[in-house]
Coordinates of C-alpha atoms in Angstrom, one line a residue:
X464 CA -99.5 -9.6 191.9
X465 CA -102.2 -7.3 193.0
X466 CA -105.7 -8.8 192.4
X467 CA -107.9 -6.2 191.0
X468 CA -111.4 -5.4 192.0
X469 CA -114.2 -4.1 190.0
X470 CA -116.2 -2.3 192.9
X471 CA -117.7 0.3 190.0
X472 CA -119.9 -2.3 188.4
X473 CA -121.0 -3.6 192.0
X474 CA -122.6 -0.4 192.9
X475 CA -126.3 -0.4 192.2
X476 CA -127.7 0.3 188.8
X477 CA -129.6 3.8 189.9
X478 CA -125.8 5.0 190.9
X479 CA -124.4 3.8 187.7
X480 CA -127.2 5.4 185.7
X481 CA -126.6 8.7 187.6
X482 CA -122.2 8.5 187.2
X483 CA -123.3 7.9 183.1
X484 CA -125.6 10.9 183.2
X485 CA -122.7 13.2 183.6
X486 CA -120.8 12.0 180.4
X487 CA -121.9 13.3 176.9
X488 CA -124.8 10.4 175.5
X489 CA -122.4 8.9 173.3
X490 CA -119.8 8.2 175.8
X491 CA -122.5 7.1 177.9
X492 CA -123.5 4.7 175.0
X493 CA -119.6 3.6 174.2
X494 CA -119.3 2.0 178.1
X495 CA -121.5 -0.6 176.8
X496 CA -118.7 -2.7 175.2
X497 CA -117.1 -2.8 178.9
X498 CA -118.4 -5.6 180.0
X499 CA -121.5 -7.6 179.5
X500 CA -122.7 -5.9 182.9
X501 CA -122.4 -2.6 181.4
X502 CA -124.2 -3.3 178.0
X503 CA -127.1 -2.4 179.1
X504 CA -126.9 0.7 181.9
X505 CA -126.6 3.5 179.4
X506 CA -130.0 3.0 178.7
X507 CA -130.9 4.0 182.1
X508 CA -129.5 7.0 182.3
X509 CA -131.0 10.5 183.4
X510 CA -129.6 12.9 180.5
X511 CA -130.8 12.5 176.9
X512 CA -129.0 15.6 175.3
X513 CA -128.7 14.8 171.2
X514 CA -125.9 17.1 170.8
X515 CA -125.2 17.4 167.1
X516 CA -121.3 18.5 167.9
X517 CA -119.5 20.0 164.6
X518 CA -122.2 18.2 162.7
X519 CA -124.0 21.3 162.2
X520 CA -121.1 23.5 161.1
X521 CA -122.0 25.1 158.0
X522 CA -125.0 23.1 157.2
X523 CA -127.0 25.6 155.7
X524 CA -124.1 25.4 153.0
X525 CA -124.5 21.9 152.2
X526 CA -126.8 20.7 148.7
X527 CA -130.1 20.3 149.9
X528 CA -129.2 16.3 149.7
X529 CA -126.5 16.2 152.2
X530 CA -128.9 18.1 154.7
X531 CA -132.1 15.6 154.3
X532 CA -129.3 13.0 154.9
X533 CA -127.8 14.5 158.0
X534 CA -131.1 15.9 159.7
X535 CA -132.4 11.4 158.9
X536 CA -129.6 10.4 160.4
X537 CA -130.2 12.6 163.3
X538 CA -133.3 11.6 163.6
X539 CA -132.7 8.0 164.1
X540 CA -130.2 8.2 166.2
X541 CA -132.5 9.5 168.6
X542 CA -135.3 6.8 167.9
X543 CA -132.9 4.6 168.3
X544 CA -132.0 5.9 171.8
X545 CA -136.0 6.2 172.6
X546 CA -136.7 2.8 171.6
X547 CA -134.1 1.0 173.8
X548 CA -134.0 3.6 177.2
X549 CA -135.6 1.6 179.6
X550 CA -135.5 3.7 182.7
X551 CA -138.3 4.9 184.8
X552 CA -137.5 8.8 184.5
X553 CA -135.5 11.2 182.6
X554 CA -134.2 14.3 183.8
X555 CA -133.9 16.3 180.6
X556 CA -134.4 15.8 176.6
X557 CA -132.8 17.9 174.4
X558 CA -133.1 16.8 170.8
X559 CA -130.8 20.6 168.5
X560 CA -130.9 20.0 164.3
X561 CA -132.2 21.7 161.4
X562 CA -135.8 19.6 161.8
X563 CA -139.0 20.6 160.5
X564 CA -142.5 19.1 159.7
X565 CA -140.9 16.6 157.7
X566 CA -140.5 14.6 160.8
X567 CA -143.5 14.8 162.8
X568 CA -144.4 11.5 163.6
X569 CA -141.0 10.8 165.3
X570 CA -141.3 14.2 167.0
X571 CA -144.7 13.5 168.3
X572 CA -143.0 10.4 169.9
X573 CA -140.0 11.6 171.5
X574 CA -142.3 14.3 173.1
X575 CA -144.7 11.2 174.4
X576 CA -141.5 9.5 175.6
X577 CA -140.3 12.7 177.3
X578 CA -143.4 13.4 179.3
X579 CA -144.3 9.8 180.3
X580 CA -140.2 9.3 181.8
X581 CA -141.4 12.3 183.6
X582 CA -139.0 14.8 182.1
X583 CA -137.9 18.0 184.1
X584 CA -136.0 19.9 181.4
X585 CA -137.5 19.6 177.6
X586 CA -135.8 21.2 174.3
X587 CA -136.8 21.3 171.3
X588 CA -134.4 23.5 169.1
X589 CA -134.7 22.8 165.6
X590 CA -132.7 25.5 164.8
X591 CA -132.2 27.8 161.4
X592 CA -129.3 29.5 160.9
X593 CA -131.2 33.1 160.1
X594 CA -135.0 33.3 160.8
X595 CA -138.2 31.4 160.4
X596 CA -138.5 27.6 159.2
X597 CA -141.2 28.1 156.9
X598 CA -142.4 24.1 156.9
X599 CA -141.9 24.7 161.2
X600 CA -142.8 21.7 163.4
X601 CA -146.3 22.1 164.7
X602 CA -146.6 21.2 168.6
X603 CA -149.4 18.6 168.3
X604 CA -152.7 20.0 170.2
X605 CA -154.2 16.3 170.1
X606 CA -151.2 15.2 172.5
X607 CA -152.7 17.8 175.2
X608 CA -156.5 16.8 174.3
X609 CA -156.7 20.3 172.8
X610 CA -159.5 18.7 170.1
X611 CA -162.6 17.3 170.6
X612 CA -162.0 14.1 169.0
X613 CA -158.9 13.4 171.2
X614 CA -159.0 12.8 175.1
X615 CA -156.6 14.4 177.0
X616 CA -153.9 12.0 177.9
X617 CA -152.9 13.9 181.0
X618 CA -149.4 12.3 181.1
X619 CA -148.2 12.6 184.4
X620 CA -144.8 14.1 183.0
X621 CA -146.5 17.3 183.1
X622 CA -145.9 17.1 186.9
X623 CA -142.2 17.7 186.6
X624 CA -141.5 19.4 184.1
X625 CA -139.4 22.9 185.2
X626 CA -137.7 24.0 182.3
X627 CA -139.5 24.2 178.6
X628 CA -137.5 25.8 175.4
X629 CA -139.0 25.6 172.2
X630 CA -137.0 27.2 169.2
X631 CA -138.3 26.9 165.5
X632 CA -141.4 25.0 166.9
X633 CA -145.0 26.1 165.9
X634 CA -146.9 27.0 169.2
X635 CA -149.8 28.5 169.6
X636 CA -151.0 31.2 173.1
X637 CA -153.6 28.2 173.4
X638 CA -150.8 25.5 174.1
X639 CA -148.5 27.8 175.6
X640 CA -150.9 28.8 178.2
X641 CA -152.1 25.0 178.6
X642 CA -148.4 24.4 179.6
X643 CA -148.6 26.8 182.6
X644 CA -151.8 25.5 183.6
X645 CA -150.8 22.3 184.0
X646 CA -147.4 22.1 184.9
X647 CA -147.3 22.6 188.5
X648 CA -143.8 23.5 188.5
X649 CA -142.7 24.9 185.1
X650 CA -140.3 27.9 185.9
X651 CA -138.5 28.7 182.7
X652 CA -140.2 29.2 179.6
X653 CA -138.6 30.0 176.0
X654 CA -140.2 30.3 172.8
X655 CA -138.5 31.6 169.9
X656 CA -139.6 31.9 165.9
X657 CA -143.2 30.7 166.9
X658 CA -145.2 31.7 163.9
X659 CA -148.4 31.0 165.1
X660 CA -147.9 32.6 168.4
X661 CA -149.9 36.0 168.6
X662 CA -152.0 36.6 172.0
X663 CA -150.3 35.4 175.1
X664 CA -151.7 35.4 178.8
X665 CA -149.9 34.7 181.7
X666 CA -152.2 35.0 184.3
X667 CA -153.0 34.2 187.9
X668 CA -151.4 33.0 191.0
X669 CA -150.8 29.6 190.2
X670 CA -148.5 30.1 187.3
X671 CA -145.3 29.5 188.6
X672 CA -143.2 30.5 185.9
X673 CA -140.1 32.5 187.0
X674 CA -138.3 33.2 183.1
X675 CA -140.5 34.0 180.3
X676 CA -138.7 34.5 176.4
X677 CA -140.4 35.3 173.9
X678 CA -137.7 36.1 170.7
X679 CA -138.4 36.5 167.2
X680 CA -142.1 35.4 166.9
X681 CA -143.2 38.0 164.5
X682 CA -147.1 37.4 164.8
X683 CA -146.8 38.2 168.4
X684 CA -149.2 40.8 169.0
X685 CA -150.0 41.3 172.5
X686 CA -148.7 39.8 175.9
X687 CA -150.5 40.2 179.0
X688 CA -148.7 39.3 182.9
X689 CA -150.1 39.8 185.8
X690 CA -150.7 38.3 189.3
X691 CA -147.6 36.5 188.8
X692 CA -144.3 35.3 190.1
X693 CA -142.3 36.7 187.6
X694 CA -138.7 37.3 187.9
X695 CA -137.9 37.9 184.2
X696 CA -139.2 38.7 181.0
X697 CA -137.3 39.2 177.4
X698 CA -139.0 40.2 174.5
X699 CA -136.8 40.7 171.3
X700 CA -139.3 41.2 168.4
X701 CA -141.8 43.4 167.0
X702 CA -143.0 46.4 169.4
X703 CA -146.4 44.7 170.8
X704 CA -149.2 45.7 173.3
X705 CA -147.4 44.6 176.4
X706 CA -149.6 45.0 179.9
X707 CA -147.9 44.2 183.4
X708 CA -149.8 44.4 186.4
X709 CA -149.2 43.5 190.0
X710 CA -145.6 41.9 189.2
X711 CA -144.4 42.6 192.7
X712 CA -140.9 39.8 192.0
X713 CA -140.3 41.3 188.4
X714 CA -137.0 42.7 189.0
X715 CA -135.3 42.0 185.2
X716 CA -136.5 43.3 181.6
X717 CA -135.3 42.8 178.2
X718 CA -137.2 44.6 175.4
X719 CA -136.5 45.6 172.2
X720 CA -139.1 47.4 169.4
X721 CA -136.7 45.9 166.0
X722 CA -139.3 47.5 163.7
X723 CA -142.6 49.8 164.7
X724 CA -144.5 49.2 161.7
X725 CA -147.8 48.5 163.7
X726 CA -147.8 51.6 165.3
X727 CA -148.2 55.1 164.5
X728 CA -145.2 56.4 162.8
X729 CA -144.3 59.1 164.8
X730 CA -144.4 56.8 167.6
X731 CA -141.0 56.6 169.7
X732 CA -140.3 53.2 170.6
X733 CA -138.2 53.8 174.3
X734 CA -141.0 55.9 175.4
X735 CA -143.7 53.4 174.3
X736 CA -141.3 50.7 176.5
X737 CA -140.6 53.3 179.1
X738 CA -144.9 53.9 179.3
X739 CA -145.5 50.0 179.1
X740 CA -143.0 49.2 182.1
X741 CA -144.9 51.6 184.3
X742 CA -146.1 49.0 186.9
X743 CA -142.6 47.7 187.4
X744 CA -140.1 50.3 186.5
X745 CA -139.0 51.2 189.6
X746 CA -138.2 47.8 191.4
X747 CA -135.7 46.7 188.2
X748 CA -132.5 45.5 188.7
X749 CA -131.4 44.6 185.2
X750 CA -132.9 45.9 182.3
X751 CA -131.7 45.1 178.7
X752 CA -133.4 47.3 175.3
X753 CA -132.7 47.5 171.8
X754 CA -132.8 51.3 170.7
X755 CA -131.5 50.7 167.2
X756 CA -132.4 53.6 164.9
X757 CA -135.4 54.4 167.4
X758 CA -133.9 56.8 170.0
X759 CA -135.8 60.0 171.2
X760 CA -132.6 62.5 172.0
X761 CA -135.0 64.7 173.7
X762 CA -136.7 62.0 175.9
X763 CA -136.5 62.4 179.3
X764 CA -136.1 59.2 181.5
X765 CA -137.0 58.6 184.9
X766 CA -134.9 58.1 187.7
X767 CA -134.4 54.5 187.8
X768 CA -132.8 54.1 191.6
X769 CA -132.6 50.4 192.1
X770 CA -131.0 49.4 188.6
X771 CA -128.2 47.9 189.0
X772 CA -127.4 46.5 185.1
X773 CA -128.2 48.0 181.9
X774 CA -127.5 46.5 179.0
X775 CA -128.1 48.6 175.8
X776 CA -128.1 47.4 172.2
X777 CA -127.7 50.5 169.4
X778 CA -125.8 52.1 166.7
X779 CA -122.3 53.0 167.5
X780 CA -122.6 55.8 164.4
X781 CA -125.6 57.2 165.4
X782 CA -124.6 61.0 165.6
X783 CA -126.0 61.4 169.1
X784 CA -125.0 58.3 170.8
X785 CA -122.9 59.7 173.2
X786 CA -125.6 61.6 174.5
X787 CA -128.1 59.1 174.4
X788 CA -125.2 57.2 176.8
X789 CA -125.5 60.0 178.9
X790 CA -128.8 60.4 179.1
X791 CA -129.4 56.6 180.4
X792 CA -126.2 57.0 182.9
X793 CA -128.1 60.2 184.9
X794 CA -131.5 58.1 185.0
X795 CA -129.7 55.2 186.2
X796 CA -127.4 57.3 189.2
X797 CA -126.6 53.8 191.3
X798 CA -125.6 51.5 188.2
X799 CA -122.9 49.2 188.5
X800 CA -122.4 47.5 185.6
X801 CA -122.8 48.9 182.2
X802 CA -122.7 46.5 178.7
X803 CA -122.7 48.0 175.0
X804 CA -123.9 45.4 172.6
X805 CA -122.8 46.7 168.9
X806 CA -125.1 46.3 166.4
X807 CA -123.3 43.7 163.6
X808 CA -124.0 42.1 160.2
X809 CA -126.4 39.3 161.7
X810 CA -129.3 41.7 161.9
X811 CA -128.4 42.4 158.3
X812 CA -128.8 38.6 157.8
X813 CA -131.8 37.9 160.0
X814 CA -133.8 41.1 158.4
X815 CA -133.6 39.8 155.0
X816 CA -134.3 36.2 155.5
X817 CA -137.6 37.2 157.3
X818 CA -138.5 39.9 154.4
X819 CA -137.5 42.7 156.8
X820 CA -134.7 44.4 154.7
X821 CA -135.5 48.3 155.3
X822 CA -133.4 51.3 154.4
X823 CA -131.6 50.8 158.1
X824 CA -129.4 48.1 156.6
X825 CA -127.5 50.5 154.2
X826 CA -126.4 52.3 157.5
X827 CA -125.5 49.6 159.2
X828 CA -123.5 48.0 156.1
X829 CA -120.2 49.7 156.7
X830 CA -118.5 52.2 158.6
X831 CA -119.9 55.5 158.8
X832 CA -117.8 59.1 158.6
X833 CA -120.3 61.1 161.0
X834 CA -118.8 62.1 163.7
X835 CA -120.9 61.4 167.2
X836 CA -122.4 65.1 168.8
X837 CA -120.2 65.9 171.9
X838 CA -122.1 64.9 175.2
X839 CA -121.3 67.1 178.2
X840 CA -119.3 65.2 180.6
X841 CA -121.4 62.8 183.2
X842 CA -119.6 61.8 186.6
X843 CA -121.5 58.7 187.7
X844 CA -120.1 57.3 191.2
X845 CA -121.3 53.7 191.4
X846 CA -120.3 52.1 187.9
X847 CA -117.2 49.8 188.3
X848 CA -117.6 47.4 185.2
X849 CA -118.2 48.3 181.8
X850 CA -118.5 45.2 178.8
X851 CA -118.7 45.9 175.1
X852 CA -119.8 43.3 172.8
X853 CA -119.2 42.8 169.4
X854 CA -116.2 45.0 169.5
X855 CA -115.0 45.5 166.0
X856 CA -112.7 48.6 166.9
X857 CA -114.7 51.3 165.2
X858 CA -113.9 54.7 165.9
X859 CA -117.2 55.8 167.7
X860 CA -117.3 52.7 169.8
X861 CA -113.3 53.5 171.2
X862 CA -115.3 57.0 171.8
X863 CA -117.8 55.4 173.6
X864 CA -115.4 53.7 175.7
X865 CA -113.0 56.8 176.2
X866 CA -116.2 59.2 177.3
X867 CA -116.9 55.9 180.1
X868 CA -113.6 56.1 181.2
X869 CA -113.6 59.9 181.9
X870 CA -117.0 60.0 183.5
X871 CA -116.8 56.4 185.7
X872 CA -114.9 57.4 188.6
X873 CA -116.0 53.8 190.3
X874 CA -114.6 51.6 187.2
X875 CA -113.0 48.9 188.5
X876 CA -113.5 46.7 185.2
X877 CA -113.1 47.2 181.4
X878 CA -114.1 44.4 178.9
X879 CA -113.9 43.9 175.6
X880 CA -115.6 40.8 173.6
X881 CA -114.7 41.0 169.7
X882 CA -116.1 37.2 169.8
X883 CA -118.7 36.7 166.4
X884 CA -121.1 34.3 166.3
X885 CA -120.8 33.9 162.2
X886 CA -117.7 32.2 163.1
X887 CA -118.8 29.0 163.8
X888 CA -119.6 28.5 160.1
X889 CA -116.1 27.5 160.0
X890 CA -116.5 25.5 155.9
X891 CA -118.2 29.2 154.5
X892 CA -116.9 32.5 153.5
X893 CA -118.5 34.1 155.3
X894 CA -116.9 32.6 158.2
X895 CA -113.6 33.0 157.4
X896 CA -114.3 36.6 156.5
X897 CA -116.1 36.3 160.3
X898 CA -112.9 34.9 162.3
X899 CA -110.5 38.0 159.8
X900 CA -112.8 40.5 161.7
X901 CA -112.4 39.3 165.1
X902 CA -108.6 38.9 164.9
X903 CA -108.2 42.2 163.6
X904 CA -110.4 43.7 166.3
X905 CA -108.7 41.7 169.1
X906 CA -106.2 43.2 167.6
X907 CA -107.1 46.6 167.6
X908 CA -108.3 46.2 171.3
X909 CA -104.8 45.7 172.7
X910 CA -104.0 49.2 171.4
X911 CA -107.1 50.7 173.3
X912 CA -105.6 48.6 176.5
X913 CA -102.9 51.6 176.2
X914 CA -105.4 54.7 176.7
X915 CA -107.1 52.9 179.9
X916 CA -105.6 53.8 183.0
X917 CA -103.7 51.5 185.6
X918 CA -106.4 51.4 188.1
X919 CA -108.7 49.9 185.6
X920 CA -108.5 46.1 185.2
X921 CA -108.4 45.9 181.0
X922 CA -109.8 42.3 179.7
X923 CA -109.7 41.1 176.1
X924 CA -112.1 37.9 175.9

């Protein structure tokens, strides 16, 4: 008989607290029934992330009912967890439901709880489906002593805290900016669907923030950087007045103008992004833009020598998008990686739940007949991997790819992603009509894999 030894539960509680703060919270919870030695060190533990799991799989498609009783019971589950962690810190809270002002007093508290356990990672994703949450979760401006009848409590969280996301929350430039004033180490910031969010400065030496998003908040009317550590900056939204200056580290940019009502209407969006970028243009290594419907065919593009990856979002049926592909492959002579992001349905979907349904949509509803202009071929020498996402197997797009293959003598590395994101609605129509796409355009991929030559690795993801 071998006399077995519990050495786990003899290792100090800290340890234990850290091994449980690898598992998923509620298999950190469920080791509590082990012993009576382990009931209790779950509630120690460094990693708070409220996953919802499946539970929001086709939510949206629920009776209004079933969706106040899922988003309570959310809810206290994680007052539940609040109320009983005793630990001293937390490294990271991430609370991801359809939430909104409904349940502001216990948001108001988990955000308390968060920065006193001294929190390094905070999210708050109280995700929609498509667009805005029009009764949005207002970030509290008492808790940061932002009016005159409440003291600032200056919790000393604020100290810690590296990585802030906020998604479907109401901020405001004035709390945003508070955050990178007092958060001696915040690097990564993400806001998305911020309503209130119009005027935004990052400014000064101090700031430490590395990665700024800013998606989707529609208001957003002007954003000024400079004197900065910036690495990164993605803006998917609205064309706005955007002013860099002396962003010496800035070495990746994702923009995108999704609608240029604001401005002039003769205004063309790439060279309003190209004239913006100015300051920083010619030290980027990545750079990501949306040119949907808002392409210049005549514009002429500097020389972009240090870019390495260029990621460009459009219209596979626009009739001169091979030589708008062209055009960005002999301004960018020392690329290296290439990805083709296809326009799909969800901007169809995102456009009309934020009132934004314009006459674009009836192009992009359904496969188009033009055929693309011919682009006079383009040897580039340094590309070696090409990705295009989205890939539903339209003819343009296998142009697209044949007119890379011809003019890439470096390509090492074709892929092809047919994945959607629609088909995660796995109870709805929609996303069975979702998962019928992708299978068919997986399909149709493995038939392209025939026209790419043997030297060229071919991947299907």
């Amino acid at each position: 008989m071998y006399n077995l030894v519990d050495r786990i539960s003899e290792l100090p509680l800290e340890i234990l607290a850290s091994i449980l703060s690898l598992l998923p919270l509620k298999e950190a919870v469920a080791t509590s029934v082990l012993s009576r030695h382990w009931r209790h060190v779950w509630a120690s533990t460094l990693t708070l992330d409220f996953d919802p799991e499946k539970t929001l799989f086709g939510f949206t498609y629920l009776s209004r009912t079933l969706q106040d009783k899922k988003s309570r019971r959310y809810v206290n589950w994680i007052n539940r967890v609040v109320e009983q962690h005793h630990g001293p810190n937390i490294e990271s809270f991430r609370a991801c439901f359809d939430l909104d002002c409904r349940f502001t007093s216990s948001i108001d508290k988990w955000i308390e709880f968060a920065l006193k356990k001294r929190v390094q990672v905070f999210v708050l994703d109280f995700v929609k489906i498509y667009g805005f949450n029009k009764d949005a979760y207002a970030f509290p401006r008492k808790l940061l002593g932002l009016e005159k009848e409440f003291a600032s409590n200056h919790y000393v969280g604020f100290k810690y805290l590296k990585v802030l996301y906020f998604e479907n929350v109401d901020v405001t430039g004035e709390i945003i900016e508070y955050f990178l004033s007092h958060c001696p180490v915040l690097e990564r910031l993400s806001v998305s669907f911020a309503k209130s969010l119009v005027n935004l400065r990052v400014v000064g030496p101090l700031v430490e923030l590395k990665y700024l998003v800013l998606n989707y908040c529609f208001s957003l009317k002007s954003v000024e950087i400079c004197d900065t550590k910036l690495v990164s900056f993605i803006h998917i939204g609205f064309a706005i007045d955007l002013r860099l200056s002396n962003v010496p580290s800035l070495v990746e940019i994702a923009i995108s103008g999704m609608n240029t009502h604001r401005l002039c209407a003769s205004t063309d969006f790439v060279r309003l992004a190209f004239t913006q970028l100015s300051c920083c243009l010619y030290q980027l290594e990545t750079f990501m833009i949306d040119i949907t419907l808002m392409y210049n065919k005549d514009h002429v593009f500097p020389i972009l020598s240090n870019l390495k990856h260029f990621e460009l979002t459009a219209d596979p049926d626009y009739e001169w998008g091979l030589s708008q592909l062209s055009s960005f492959m002999r301004a960018f002579p020392y690329l290296q990686r290439l990805t083709l992001k296809v326009i799909g349905d969800e901007y169809i979907l995102l456009y009309s739940s934020i009132g934004l349904m314009t006459y674009e949509v009836n192009v992009w509803g359904s496969e188009e007949k033009r055929k693309l202009q011919k682009a006079a071929k383009c040897p580039h020498h340094y590309l070696k991997v090409v990705e295009v996402l989205k890939y539903r197997g339209r003819r343009n797009i296998v142009e697209h790819v044949m007119f890379l293959i011809e003019n890439a003598f470096a390509l090492e590395k074709l892929v092809i992603d047919p994945s959607n994101w629609d088909c995660h609605h796995s109870g709805s129509e929609w996303g069975k009509r979702a998962r019928l796409k992708e299978a068919k355009a997986r399909h149709h991929a493995m038939h392209l894999k025939n026209k790419v030559p043997a030297t060229v690795e071919f991947v299907c993801l």
